[in-house]
Structure formats: C-alpha cells, structure tokens
PDB file of C-alpha atoms in Angstrom:
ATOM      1  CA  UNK H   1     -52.762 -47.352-140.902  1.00  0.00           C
ATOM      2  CA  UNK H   2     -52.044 -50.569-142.918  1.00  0.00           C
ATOM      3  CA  UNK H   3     -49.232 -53.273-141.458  1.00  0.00           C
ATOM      4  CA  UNK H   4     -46.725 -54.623-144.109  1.00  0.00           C
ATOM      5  CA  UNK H   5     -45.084 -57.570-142.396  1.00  0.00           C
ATOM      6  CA  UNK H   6     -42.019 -59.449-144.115  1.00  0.00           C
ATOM      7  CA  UNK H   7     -38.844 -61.471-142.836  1.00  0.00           C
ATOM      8  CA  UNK H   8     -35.837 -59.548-141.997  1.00  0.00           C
ATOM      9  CA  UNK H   9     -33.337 -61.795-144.799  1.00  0.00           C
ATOM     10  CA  UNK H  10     -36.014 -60.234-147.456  1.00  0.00           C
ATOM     11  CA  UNK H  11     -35.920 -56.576-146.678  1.00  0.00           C
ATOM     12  CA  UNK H  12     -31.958 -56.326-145.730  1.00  0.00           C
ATOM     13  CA  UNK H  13     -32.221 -52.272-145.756  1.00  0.00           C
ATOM     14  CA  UNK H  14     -35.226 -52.071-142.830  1.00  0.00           C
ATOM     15  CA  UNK H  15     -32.439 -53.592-140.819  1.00  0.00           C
ATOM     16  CA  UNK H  16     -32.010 -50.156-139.126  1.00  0.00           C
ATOM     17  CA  UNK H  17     -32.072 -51.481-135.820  1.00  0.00           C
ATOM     18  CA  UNK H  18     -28.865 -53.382-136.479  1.00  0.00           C
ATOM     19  CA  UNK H  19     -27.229 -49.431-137.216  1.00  0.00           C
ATOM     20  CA  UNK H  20     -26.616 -48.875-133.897  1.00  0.00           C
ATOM     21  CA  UNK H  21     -26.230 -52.088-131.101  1.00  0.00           C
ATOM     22  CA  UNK H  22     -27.821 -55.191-131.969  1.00  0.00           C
ATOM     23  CA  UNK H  23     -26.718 -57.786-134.461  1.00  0.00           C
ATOM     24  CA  UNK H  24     -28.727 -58.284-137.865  1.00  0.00           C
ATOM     25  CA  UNK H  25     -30.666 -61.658-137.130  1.00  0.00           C
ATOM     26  CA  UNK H  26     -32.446 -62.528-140.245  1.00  0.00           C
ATOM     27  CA  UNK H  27     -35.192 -64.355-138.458  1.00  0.00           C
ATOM     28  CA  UNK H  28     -36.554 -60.910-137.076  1.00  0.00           C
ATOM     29  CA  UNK H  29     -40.056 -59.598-138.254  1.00  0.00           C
ATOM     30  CA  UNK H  30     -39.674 -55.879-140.123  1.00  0.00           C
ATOM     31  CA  UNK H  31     -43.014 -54.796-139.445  1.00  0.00           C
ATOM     32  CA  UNK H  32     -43.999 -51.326-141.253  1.00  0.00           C
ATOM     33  CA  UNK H  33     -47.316 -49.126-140.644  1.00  0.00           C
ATOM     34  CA  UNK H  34     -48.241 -46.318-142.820  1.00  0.00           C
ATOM     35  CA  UNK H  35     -50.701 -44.549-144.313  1.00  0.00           C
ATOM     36  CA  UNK H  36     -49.802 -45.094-148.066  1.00  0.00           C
ATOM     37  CA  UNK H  37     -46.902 -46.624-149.641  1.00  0.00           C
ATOM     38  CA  UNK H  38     -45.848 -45.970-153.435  1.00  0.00           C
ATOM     39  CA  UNK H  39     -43.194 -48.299-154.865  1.00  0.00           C
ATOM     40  CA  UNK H  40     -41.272 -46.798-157.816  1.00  0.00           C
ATOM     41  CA  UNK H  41     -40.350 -50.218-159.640  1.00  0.00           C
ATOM     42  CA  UNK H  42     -38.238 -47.998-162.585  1.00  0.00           C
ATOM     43  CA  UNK H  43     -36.536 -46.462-160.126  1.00  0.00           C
ATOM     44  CA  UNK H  44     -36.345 -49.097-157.051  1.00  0.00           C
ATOM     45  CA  UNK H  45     -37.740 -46.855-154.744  1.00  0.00           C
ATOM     46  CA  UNK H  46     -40.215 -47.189-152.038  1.00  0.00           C
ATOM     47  CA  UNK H  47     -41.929 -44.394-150.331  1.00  0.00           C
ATOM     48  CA  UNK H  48     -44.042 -44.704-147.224  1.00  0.00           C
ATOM     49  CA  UNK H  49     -46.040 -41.257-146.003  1.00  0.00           C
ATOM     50  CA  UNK H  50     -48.439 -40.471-142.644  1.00  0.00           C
ATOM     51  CA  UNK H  51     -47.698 -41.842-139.696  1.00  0.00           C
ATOM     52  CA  UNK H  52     -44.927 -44.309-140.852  1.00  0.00           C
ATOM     53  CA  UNK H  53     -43.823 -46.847-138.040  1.00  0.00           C
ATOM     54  CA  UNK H  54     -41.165 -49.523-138.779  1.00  0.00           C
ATOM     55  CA  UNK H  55     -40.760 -52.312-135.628  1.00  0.00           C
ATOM     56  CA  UNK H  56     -38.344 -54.832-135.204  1.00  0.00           C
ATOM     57  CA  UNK H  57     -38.124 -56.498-131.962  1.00  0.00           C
ATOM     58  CA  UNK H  58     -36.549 -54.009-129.533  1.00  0.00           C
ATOM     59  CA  UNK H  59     -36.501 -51.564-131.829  1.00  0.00           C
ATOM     60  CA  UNK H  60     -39.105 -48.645-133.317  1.00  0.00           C
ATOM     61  CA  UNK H  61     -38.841 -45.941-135.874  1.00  0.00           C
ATOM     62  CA  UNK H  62     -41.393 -43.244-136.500  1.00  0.00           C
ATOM     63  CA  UNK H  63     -41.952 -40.515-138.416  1.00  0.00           C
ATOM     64  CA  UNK H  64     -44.096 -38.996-141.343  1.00  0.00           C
ATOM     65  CA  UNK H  65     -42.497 -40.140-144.537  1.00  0.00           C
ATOM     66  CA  UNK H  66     -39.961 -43.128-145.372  1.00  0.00           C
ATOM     67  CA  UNK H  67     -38.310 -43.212-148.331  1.00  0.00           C
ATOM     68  CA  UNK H  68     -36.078 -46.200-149.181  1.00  0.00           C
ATOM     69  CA  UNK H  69     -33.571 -46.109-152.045  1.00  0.00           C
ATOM     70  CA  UNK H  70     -32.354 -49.321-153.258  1.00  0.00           C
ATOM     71  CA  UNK H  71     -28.844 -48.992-155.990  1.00  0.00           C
ATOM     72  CA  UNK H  72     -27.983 -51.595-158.445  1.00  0.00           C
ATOM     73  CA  UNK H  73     -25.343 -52.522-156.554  1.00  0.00           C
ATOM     74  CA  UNK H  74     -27.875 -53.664-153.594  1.00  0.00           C
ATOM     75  CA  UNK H  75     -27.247 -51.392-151.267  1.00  0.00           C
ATOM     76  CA  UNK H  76     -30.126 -49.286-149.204  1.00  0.00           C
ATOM     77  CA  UNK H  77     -30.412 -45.987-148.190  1.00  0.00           C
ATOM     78  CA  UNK H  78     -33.356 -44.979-146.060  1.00  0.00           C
ATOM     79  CA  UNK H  79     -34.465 -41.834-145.194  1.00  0.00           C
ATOM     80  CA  UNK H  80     -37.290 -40.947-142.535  1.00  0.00           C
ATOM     81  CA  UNK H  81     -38.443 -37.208-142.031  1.00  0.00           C
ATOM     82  CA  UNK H  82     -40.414 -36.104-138.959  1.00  0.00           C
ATOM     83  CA  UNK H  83     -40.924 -33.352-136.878  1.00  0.00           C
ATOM     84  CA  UNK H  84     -39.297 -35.211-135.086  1.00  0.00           C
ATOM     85  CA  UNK H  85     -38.202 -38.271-136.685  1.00  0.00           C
ATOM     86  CA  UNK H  86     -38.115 -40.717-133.950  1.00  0.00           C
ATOM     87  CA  UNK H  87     -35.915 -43.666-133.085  1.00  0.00           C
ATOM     88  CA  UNK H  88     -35.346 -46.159-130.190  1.00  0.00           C
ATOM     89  CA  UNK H  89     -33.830 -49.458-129.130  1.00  0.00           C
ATOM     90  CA  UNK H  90     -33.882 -51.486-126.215  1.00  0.00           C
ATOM     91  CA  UNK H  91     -30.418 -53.118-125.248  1.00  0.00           C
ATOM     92  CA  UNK H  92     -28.356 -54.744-123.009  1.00  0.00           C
ATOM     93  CA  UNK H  93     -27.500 -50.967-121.726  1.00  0.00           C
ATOM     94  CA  UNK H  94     -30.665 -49.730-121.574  1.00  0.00           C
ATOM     95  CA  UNK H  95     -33.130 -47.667-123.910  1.00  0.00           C
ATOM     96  CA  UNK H  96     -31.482 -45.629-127.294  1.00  0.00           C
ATOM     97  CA  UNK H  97     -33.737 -42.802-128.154  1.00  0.00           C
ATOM     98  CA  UNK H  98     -32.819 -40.706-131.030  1.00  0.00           C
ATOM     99  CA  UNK H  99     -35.010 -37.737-132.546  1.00  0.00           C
ATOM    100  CA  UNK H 100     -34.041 -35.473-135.550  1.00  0.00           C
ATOM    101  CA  UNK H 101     -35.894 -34.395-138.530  1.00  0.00           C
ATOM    102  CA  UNK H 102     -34.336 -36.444-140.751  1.00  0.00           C
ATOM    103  CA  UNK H 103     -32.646 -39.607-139.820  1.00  0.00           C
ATOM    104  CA  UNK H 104     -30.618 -41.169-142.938  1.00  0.00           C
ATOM    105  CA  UNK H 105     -28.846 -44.718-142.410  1.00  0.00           C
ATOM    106  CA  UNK H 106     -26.507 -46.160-145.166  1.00  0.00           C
ATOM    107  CA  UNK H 107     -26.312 -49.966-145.539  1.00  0.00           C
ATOM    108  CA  UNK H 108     -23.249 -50.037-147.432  1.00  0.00           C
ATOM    109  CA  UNK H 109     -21.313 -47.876-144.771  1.00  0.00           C
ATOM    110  CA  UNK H 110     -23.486 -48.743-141.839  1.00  0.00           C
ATOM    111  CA  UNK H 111     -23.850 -45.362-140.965  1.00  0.00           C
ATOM    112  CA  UNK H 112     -26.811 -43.679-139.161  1.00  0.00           C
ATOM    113  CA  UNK H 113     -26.999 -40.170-139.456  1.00  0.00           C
ATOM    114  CA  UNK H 114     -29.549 -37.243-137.297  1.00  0.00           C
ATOM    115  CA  UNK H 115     -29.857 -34.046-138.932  1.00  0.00           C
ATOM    116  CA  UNK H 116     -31.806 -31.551-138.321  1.00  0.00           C
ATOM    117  CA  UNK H 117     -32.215 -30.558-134.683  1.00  0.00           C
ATOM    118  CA  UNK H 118     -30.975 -34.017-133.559  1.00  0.00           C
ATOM    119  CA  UNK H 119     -30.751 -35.143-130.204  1.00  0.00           C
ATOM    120  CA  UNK H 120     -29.408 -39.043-128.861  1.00  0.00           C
ATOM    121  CA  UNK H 121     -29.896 -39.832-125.690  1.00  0.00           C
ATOM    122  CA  UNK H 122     -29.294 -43.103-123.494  1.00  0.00           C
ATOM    123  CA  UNK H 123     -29.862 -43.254-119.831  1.00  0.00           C
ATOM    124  CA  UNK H 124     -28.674 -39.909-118.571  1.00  0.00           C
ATOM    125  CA  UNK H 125     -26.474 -39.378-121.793  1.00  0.00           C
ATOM    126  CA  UNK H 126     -27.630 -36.825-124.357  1.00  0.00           C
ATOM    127  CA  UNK H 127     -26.402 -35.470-126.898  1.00  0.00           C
ATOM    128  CA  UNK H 128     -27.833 -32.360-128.963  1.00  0.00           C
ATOM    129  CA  UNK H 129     -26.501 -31.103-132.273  1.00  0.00           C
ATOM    130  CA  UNK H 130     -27.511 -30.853-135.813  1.00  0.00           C
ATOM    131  CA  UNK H 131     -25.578 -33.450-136.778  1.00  0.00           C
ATOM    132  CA  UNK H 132     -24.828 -36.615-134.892  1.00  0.00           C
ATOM    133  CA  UNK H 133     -23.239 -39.417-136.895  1.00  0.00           C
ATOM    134  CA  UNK H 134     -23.490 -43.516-135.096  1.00  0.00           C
ATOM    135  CA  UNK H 135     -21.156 -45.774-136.946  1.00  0.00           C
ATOM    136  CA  UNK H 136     -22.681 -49.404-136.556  1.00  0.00           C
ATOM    137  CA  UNK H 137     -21.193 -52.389-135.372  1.00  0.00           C
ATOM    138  CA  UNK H 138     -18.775 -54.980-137.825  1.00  0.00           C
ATOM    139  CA  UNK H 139     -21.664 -57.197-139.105  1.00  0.00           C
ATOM    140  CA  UNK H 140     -24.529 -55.327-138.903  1.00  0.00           C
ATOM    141  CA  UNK H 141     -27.158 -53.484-140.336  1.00  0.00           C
ATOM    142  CA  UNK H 142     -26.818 -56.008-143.753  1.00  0.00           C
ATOM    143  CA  UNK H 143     -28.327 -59.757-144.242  1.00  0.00           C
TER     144      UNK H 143
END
C-alpha cells in the first residue's frame, strides 16, 4: 500500500469529509493509500484499486476501488465501491459511520449518496436502506 499525500486547497474533490459536518479547511492533509492508482489525463480521471484508504483529520474512507471524475467545469465526482464501502467522521456529536457498497459524493451539489445496502449510523442512530442521501453543509465539501 503506497501513501499519496497532498494539501487539501490542491485536491478540492477528496474533500469528502466536508460532505457531511465539518467545514472544508484547506490546510488539511488528504492522505490516500492504495494499491495502484491509474490517472486518465484524456479523460481527467483518477482511479485508485485494493485496499483504497483516503484520511483527513477526523475523517476515513475505505473501500476497494476509488474512482474520481473531474468535469471541465471543475467539479468532482467520486465514487468508492466496497463490500462495504466504509466511511466515518469524528465530530463535535460524536462518531459518523456510514457503510454501503457504493458511496458517491457530488462537489457541485454537495451531496453524499449510500447505495447499495447502506447503513448510517451515529451514536445510537441508524439508519438502513438502499439509498440514504446526506446533503452537506453551506460551504463545504469545495476549496
């Protein structure tokens, strides 16, 4: 497993932690481990496979393949597919832990999605579904 370490205000789509409760701060580390990474310059797409770990501070996402889609407009899309997929985030509130088999967040409408035999769970909340949308805070999730 190889590290990839870069500043947050140069990778603006890793920002996934932002999706859900904390504030993009472009002075965060993205940190990514995987196995292999392809980057698809004709395309702008980069593609991370086996055991694929992104960490911010207080945040972590896992799973077995990342794919991150980048349009000419700027905007990111990232993908992650696991069995499970997992996600989690400390806060103020406590620990976020998400797991689905694919876990999709949008930069331009700062929406993280579970699909796929999803479940979000904080403290003694859970939620279970095959779908579970988390609209992000005003201001986050973009640098």
């Amino acid at each position: 497993m190889r590290w990839t370490e870069t500043s947050a205000a140069t990778l603006p789509g890793l920002l996934l932690a932002a999706g859900i409760a904390v504030a993009a701060d472009t002075t965060d580390t993205v940190r990514i481990a995987a196995d292999s990474m392809l980057h698809r310059l004709d395309q702008d797409v980069t593609t991370y496979t086996g055991n694929v770990q992104l960490s911010r501070p207080q945040m972590t996402l896992r799973g077995e393949r990342m794919e991150i889609r980048r349009d000419t407009a700027g905007n990111n899309r990232i993908e992650v597919t696991g069995a499970p997929a997992v996600y989690e985030q400390q806060d103020s509130n406590g620990t976020i832990r998400a797991t689905a088999n694919r876990v999709l967040y949008d930069d331009r409408s700062r929406i993280l999605t579970l699909r796929d035999d999803a479940r979000l769970r904080q403290d003694n909340q859970v939620i279970d579904s095959d779908f579970i949308p988390v609209v992000a805070p005003v201001g986050a999730g973009r640098s």
